[in-house]
Tab-separated table of C-alpha atoms in Angstrom:
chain	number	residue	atom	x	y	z
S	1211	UNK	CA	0.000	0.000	0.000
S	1212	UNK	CA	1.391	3.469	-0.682
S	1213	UNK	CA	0.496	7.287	0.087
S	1214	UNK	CA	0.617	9.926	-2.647
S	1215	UNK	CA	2.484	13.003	-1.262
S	1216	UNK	CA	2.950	15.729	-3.581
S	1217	UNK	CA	2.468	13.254	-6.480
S	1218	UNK	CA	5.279	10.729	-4.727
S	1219	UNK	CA	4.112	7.269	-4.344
S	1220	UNK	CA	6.428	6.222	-0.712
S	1221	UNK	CA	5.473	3.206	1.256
S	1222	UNK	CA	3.072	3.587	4.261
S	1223	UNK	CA	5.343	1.254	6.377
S	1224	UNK	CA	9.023	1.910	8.095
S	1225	UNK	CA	10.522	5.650	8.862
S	1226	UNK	CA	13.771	7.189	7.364
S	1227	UNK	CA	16.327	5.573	9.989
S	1228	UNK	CA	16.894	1.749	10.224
S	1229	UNK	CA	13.943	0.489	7.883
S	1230	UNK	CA	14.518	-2.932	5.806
S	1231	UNK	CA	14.725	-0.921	1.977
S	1232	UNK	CA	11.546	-2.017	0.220
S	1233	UNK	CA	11.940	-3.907	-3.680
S	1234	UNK	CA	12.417	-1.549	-6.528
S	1235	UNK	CA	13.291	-1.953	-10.101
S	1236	UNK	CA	16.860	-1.185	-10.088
S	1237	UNK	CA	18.546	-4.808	-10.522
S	1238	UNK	CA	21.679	-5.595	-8.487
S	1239	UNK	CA	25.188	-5.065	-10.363
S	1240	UNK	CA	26.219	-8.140	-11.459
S	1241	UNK	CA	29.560	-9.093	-9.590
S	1242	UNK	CA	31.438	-10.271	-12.213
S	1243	UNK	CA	31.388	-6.817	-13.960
S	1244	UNK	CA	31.048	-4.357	-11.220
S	1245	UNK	CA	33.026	-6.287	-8.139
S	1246	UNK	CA	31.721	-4.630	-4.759
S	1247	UNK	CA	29.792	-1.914	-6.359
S	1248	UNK	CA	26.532	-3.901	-4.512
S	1249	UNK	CA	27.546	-4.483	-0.900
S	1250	UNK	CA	27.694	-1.106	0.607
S	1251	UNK	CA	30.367	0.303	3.009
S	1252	UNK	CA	30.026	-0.482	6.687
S	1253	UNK	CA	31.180	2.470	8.407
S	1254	UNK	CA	28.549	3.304	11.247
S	1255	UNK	CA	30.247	6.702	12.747
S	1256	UNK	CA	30.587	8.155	9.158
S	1257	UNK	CA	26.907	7.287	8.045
S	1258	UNK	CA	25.888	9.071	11.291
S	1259	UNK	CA	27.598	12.021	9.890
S	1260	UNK	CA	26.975	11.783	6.950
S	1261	UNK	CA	23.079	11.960	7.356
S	1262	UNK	CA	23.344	14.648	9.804
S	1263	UNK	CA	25.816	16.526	7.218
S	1264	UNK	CA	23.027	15.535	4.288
S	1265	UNK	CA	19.891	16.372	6.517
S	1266	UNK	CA	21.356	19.973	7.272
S	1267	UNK	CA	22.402	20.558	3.783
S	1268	UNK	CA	19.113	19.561	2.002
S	1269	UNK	CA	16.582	21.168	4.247
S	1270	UNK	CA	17.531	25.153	2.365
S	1271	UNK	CA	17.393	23.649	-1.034
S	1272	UNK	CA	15.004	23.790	-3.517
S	1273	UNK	CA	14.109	19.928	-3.852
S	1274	UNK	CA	11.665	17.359	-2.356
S	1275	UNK	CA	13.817	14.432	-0.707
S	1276	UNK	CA	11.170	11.518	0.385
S	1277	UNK	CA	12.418	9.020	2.648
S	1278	UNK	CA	10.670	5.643	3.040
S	1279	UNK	CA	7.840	5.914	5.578
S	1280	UNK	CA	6.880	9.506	4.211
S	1281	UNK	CA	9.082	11.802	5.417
S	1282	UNK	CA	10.220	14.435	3.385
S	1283	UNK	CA	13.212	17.208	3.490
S	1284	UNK	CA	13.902	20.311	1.637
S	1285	UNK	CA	12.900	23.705	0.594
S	1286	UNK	CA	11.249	23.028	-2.442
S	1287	UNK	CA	7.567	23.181	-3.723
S	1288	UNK	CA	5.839	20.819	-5.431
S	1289	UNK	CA	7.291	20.991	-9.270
S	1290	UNK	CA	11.144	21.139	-7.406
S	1291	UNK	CA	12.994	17.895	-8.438
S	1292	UNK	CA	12.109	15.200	-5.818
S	1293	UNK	CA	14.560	12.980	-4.585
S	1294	UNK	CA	13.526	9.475	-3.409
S	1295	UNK	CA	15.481	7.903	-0.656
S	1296	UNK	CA	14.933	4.159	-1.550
S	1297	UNK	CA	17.427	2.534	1.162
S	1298	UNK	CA	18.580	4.839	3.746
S	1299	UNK	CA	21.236	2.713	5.426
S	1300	UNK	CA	22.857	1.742	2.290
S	1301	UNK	CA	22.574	5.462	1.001
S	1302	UNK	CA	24.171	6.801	4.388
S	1303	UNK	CA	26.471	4.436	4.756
S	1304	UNK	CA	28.490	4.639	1.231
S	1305	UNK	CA	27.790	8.612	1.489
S	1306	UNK	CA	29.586	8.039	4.863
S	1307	UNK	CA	32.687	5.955	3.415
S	1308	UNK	CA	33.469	8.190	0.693
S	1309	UNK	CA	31.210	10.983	-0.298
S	1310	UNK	CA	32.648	11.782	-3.547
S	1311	UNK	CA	32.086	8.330	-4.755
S	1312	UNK	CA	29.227	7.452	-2.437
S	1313	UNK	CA	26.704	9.670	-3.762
S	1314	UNK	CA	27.054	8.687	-7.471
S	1315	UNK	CA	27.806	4.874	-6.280
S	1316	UNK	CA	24.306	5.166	-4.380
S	1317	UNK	CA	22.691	5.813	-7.639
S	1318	UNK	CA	23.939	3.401	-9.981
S	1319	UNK	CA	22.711	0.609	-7.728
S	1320	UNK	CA	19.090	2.578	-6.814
S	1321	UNK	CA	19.662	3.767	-3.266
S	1322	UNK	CA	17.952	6.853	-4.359
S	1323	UNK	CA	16.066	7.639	-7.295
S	1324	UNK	CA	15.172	10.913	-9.342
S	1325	UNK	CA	12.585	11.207	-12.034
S	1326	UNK	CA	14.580	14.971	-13.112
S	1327	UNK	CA	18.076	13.900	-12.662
S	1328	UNK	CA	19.818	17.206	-14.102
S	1329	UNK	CA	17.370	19.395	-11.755
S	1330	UNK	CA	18.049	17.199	-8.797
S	1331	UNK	CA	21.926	17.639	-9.250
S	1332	UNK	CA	21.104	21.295	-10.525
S	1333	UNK	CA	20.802	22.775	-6.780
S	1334	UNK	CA	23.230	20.689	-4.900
S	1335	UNK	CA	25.735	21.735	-7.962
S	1336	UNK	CA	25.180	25.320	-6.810
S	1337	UNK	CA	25.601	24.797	-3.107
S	1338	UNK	CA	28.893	22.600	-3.866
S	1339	UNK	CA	31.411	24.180	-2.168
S	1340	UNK	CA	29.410	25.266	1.326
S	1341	UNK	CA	27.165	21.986	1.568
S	1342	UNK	CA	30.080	20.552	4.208
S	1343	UNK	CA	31.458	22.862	6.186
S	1344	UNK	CA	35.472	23.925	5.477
S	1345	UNK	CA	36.734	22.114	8.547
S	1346	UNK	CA	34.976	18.654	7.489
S	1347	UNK	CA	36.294	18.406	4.157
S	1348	UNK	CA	39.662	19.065	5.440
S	1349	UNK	CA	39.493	16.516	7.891
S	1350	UNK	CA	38.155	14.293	5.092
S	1351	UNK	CA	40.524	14.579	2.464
S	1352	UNK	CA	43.269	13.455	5.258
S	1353	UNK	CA	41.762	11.145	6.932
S	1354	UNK	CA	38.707	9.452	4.583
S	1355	UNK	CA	38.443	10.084	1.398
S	1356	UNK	CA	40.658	8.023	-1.532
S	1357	UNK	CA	43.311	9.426	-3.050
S	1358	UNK	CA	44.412	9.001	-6.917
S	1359	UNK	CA	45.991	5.919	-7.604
S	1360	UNK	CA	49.529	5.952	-8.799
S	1361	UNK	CA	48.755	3.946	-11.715
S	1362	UNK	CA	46.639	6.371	-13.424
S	1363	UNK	CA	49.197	9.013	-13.621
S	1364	UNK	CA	49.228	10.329	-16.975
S	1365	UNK	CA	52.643	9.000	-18.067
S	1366	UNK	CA	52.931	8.023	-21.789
S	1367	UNK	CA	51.853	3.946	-21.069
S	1368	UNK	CA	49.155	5.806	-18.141
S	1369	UNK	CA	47.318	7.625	-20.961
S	1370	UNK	CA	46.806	4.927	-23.035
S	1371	UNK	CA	45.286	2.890	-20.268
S	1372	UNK	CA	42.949	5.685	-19.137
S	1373	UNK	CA	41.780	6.437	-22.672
S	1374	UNK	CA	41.225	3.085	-23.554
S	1375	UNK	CA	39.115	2.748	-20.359
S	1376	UNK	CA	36.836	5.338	-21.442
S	1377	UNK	CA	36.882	6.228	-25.081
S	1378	UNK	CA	37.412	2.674	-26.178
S	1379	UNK	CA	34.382	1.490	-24.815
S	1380	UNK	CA	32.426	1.286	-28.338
S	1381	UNK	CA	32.472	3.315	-31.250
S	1382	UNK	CA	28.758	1.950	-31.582
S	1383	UNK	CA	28.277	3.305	-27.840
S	1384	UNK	CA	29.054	6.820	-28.964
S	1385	UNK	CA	27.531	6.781	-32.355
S	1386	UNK	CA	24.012	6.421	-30.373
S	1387	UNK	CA	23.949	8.929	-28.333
S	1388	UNK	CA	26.455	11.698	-30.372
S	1389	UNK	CA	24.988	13.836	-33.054
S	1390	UNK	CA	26.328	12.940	-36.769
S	1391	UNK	CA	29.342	15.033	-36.073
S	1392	UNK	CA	30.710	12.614	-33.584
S	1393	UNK	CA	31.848	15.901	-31.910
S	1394	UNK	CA	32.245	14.803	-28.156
S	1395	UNK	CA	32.393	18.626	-26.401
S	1396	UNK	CA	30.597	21.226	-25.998
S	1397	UNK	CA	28.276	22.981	-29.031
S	1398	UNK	CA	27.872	26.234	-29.484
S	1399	UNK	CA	24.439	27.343	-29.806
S	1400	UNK	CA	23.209	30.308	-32.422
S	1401	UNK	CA	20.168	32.195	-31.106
S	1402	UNK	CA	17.235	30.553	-31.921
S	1403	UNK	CA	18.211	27.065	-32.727
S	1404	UNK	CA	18.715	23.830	-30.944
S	1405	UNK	CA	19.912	22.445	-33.495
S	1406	UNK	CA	23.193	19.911	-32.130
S	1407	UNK	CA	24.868	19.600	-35.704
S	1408	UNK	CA	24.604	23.154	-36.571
S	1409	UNK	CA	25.894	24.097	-32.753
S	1410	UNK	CA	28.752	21.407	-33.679
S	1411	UNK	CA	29.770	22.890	-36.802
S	1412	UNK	CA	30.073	26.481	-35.529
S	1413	UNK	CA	32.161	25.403	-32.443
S	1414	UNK	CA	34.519	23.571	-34.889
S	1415	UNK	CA	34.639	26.685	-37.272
S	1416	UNK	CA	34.879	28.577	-34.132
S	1417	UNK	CA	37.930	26.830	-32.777
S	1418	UNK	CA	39.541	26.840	-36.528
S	1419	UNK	CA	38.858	30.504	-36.334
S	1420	UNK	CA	41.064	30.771	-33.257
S	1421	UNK	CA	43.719	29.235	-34.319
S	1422	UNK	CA	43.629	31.335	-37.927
S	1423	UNK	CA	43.037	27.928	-39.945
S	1424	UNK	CA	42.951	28.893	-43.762
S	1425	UNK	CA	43.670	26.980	-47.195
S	1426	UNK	CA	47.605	25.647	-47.707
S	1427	UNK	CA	48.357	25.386	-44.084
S	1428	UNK	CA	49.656	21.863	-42.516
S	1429	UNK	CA	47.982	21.854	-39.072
S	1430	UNK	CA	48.482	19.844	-36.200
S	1431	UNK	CA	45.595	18.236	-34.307
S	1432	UNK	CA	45.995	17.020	-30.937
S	1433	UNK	CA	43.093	15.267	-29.700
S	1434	UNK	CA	41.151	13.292	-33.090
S	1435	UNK	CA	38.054	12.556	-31.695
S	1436	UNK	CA	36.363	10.539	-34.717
S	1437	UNK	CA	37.686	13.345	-37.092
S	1438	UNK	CA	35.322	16.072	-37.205
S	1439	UNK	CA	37.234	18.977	-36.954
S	1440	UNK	CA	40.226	17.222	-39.360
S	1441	UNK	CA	37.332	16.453	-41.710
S	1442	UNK	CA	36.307	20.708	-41.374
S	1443	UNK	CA	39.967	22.082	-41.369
S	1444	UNK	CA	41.042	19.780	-44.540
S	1445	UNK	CA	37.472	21.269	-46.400
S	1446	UNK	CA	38.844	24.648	-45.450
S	1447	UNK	CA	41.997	23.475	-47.773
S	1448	UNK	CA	44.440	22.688	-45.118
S	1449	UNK	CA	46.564	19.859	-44.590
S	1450	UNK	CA	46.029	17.945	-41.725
S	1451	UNK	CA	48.142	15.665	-39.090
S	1452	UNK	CA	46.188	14.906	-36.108
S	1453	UNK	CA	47.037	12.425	-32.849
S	1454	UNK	CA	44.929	10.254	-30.953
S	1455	UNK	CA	46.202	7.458	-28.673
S	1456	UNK	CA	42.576	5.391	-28.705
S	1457	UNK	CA	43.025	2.761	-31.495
S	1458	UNK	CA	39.187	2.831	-31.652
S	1459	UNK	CA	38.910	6.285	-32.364
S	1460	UNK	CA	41.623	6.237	-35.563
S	1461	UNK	CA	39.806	3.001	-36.904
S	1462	UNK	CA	36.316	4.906	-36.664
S	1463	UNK	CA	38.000	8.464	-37.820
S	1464	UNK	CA	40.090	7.239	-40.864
S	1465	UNK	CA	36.761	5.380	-42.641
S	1466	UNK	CA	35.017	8.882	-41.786
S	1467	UNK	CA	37.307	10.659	-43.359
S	1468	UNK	CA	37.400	8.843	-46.165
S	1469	UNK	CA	33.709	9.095	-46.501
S	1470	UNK	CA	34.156	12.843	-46.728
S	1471	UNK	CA	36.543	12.232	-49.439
S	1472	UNK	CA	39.494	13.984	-47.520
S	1473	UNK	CA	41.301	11.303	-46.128
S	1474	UNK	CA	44.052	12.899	-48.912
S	1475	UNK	CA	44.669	15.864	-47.017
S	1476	UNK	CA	44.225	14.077	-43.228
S	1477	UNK	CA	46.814	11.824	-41.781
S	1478	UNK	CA	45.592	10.097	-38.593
S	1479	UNK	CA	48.572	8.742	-36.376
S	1480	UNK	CA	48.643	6.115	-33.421
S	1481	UNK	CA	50.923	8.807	-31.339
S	1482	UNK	CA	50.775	10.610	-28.243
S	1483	UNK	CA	51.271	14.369	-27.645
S	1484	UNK	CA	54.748	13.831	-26.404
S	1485	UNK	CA	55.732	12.116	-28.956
S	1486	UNK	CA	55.147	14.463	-31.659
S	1487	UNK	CA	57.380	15.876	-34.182
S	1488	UNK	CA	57.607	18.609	-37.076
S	1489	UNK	CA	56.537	22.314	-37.384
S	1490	UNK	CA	53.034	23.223	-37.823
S	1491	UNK	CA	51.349	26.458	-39.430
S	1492	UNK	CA	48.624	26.143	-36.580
S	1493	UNK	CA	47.790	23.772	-33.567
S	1494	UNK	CA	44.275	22.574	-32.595
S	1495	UNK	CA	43.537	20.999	-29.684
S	1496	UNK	CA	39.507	20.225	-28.141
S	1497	UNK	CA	38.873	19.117	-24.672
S	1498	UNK	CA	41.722	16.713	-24.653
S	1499	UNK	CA	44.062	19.334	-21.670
S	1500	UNK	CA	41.445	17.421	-19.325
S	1501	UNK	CA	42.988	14.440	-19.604
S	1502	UNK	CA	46.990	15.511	-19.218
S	1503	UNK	CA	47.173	15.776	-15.146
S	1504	UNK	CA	48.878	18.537	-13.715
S	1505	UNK	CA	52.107	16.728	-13.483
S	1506	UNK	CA	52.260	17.448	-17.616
S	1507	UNK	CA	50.670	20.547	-18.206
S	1508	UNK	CA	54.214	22.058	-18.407
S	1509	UNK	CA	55.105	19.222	-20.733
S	1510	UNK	CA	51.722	19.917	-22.652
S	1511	UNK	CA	52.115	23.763	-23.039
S	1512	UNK	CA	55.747	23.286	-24.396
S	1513	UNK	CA	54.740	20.809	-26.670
S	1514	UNK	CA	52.281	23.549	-28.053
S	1515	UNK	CA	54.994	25.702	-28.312
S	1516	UNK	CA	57.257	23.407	-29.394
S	1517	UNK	CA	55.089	22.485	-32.194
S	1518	UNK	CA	54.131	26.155	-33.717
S	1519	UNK	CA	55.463	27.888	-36.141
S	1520	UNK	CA	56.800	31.671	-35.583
S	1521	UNK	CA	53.518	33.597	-36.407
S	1522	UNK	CA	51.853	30.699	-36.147
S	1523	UNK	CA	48.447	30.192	-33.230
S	1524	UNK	CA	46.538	27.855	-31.463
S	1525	UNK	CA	42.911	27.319	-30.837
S	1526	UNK	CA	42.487	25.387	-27.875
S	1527	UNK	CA	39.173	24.665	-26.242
S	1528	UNK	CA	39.312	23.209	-22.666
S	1529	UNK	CA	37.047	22.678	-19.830
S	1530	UNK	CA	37.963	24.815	-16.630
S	1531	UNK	CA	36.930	25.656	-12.758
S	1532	UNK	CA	37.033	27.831	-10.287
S	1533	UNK	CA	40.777	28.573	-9.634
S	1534	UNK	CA	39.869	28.291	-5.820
S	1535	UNK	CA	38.127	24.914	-6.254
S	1536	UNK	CA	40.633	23.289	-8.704
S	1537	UNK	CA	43.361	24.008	-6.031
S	1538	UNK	CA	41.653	22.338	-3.231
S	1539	UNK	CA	40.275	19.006	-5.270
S	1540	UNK	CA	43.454	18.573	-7.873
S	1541	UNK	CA	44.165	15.622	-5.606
S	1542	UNK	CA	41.207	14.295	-4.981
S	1543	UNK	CA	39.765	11.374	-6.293
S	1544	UNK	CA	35.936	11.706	-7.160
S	1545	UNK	CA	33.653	9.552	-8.975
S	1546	UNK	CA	34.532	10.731	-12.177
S	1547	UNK	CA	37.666	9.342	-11.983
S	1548	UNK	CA	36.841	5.850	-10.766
S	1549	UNK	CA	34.224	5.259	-13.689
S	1550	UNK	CA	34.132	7.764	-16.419
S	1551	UNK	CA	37.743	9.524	-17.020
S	1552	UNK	CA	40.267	8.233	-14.959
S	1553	UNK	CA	43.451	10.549	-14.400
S	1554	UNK	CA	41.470	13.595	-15.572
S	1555	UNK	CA	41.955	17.107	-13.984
S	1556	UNK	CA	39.927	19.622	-14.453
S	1557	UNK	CA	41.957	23.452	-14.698
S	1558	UNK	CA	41.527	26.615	-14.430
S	1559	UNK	CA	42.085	29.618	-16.925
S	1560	UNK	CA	44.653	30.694	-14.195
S	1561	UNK	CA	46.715	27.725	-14.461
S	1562	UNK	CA	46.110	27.172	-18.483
S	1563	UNK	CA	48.192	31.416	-18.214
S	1564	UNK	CA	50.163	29.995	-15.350
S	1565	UNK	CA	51.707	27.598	-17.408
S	1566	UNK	CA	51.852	29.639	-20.496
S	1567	UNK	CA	53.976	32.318	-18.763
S	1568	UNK	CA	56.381	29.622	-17.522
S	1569	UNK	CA	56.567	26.855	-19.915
S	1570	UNK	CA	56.591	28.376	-23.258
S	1571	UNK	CA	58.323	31.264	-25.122
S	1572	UNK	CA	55.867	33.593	-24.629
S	1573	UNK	CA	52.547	32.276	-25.603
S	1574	UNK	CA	50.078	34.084	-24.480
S	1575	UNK	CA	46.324	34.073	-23.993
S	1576	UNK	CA	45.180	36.685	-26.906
S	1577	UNK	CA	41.052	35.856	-27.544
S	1578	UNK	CA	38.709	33.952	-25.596
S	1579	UNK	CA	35.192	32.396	-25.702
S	1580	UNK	CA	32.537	30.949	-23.203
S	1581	UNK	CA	30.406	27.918	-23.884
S	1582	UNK	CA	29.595	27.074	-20.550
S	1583	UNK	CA	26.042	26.998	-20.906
S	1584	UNK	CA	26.388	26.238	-24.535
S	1585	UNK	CA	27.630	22.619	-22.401
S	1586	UNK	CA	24.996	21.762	-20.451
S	1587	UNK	CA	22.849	22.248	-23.816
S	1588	UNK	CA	25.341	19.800	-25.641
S	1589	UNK	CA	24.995	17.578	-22.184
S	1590	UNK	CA	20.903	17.668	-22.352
S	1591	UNK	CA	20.703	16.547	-26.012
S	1592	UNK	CA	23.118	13.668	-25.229
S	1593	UNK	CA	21.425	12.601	-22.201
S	1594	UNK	CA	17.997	12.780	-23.941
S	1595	UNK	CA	19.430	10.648	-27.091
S	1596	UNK	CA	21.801	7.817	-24.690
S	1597	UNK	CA	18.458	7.191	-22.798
S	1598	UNK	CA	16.047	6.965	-25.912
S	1599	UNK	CA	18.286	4.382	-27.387
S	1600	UNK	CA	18.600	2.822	-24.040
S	1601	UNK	CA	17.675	-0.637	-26.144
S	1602	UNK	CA	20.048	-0.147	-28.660
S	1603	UNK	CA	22.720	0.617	-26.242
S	1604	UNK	CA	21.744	-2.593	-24.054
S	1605	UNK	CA	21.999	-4.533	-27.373
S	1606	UNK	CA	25.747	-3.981	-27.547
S	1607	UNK	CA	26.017	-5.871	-24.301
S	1608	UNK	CA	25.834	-2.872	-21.772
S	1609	UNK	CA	23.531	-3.295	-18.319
S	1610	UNK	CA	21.421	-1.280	-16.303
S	1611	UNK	CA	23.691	-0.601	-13.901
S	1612	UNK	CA	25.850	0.996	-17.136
S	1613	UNK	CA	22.774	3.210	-17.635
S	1614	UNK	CA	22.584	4.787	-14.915
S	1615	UNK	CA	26.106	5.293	-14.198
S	1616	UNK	CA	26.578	6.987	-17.940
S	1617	UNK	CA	23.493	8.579	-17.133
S	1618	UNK	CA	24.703	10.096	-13.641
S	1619	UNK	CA	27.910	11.068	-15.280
S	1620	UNK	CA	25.853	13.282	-17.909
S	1621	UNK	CA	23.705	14.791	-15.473
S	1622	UNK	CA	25.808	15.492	-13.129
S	1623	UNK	CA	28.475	17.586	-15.615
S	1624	UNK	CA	24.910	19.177	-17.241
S	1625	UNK	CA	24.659	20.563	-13.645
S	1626	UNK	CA	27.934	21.714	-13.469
S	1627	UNK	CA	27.700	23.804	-16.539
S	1628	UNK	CA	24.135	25.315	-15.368
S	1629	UNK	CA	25.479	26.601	-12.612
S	1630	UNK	CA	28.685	27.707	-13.999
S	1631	UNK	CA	30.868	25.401	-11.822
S	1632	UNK	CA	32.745	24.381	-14.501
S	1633	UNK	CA	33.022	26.295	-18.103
S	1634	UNK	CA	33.959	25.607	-21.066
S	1635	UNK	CA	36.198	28.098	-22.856
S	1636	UNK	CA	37.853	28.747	-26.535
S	1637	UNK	CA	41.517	30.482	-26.102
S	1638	UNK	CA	42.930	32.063	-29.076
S	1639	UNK	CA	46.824	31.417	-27.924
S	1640	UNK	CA	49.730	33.769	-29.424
S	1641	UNK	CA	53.080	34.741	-29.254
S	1642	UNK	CA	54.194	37.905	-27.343
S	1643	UNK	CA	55.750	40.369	-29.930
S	1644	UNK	CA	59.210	40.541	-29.399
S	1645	UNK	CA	60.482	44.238	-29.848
């Protein structure tokens, strides 16, 4: 028997604390393929927290959290994103043990529920940095929550292995949920259109732009993708060498390049960033500084440099936060990094100028762009799309508890970007004149 409050169907038996969790639909994680992800953390102190921390928090928001039993938290009215505590113990516990794994953990196996995912995330994305007071996440990250683990340091043999953990997943995975671009980062949005190809195209003629990509010019792309913006720069008459170190992603790129009929003016190589050689009219790079680790930005930036002609610019596009923020969590190790991009780091448009005044001779921020929100439009269409073609995706051999992790992952950066947590920003990057 259940009681509808505010258009919530909760159980009429049990309370929020100690209750038995009742049977939902979310199946349990098969061991084989997600070891321990379904026994939750015993840690009794740091659930006790935990809840008290999460209790606190939740009661100024603007959201409905529903506990079994029927009792609710929050500030929100009834159309505010409701949150459904399905088992509280479980929840409390893992939030407890680790709470920048816990949280997302707690979803993928249905210890709490959302029918508005994005919205849900939306508020708490806002409140990020003040939801735990100062004192408790410094006692945290020494004392309780997991640190990076050496092996996913982004040495030359690292990289590979955290690519291939993410972007060799399936070229089928990403061809369902991607527009017909296969651009994976951020649109950018005319006014008046929601169109994803169109945003797709003008971001890659925007980046192009910034780097001063014209006809007869052999540019260097770091980052392929699955060769959109080799495909755009080679129809703008330039020669093209780009690098990717995902053996999935050159397969995929060269036969879509060939299909544009420009795989004559594109050569795809098998080669990391460090490894790269020659002298290039221009240097393009998308979303791909995310995934060096701060122990190589110096290396990366001097590479660009390296790499550039004299007169010569670059156009990269790179995902940033908060100075403040990205100083206290550059060592942390999040949920992000255990399931989506491991050895990723996140910086900031200080440390992108910090390392150009340092590591290179005398490149220079001269242009920039926003697409922050432009994001978390990009982020909404592929959520929408991944779980439309939930049954196509499942047909490649992928399982619920896959769903809702992928889906987690693009919620939870959608609600990043809405709030302006993180951004998303094209750089225009110059030489100083010398005089």
């Amino acid at each position: 028997m259940t009681m509808q409050h505010d258009g919530i169907a909760v159980p009429t038996s049990g309370g929020a604390r100690g209750t038995r969790p009742r049977t939902h639909a979310v199946p349990r994680p098969n061991e084989g393929v997600w070891p321990g992800l379904a026994t939750p953390p015993v840690a009794p102190a740091k659930a006790r927290i935990a809840e008290s921390l999460f209790r606190n928090a939740v009661r100024s928001l603007p959201v409905r959290v529903v506990f079994p039993g029927g009792e609710r938290l929050g500030a929100g009215g009834p159309t505010s994103p409701v949150m459904r505590i399905e088992r509280p113990s479980a929840f409390f516990h893992r939030l407890g043990a680790n709470s920048k794994i816990g949280f997302g953990e707690s979803y993928m196996v249905g210890d709490w529920t959302t029918t508005d995912l994005p919205g849900l995330l939306t508020p708490f994305a806002a409140r990020l940095s003040t939801l735990v007071p100062p004192a408790l996440q410094r006692l945290g990250r020494r004392f309780a929550e997991a640190r990076r683990p050496t092996a996913e340091v982004n040495s030359v043999e690292g990289s590979r292995e955290n690519i291939h953990r993410h972007y060799d997943l399936s070229n089928e995975l990403f061809s369902l949920f991607l527009d017909d671009t296969m651009s994976y980062s951020a649109g950018w949005f005319a006014d008046g259109s929601d169109d994803l190809v169109l945003a797709q195209e003008r971001k890659i003629d925007g980046i192009l732009d910034m780097a001063g990509v014209e006809a007869g010019m052999h540019v260097l792309e770091i980052g392929t993708g699955w060769g959109g913006l080799a495909t755009r720069a080679a129809q703008r008459g330039a020669r093209v060498t780009t690098l990717t170190i995902s053996q999935e992603q050159k397969t995929l790129a060269e036969a879509r390049l060939a299909e544009a009929g420009v795989a004559d003016r594109v050569q795809v190589l098998l080669r990391d960033y460090r490894e790269a050689q020659g002298s290039y009219d221009a240097v393009v790079s998308v979303e791909m500084i995310e995934a060096v680790g701060v122990e190589y930005w110096p290396t990366y930036f001097a590479a660009l440099d390296r790499l550039l002609k004299p007169g010569g610019r670059v156009g990269l596009q790179a995902i940033t936060m908060p100075h403040d923020r990205m100083m206290v969590a550059r060592n942390d190790y999040t949920w992000i990094h255990k399931y989506v991009f491991p050895g990723g780091i996140i910086p900031s448009v200080e440390a992108i100028e910090d390392n150009l005044a340092r590591h290179t001779g005398g490149l220079r921020v001269a242009e920039r762009r926003s697409l922050g929100y432009d994001y978390a439009r990009t982020l909404g269409h592929w959520r929408t799309r991944f779980l439309a073609r939930w049954d196509e995706v499942e047909a490649l051999g992928f399982d619920e508890t896959f769903r809702r992790m992928w889906e987690f992952y693009l919620g939870y950066c959608e609600a990043g970007f809405r709030v302006g947590y993180l951004d998303v920003v094209q750089f225009s990057l110059q030489r100083r004149p010398s005089f």
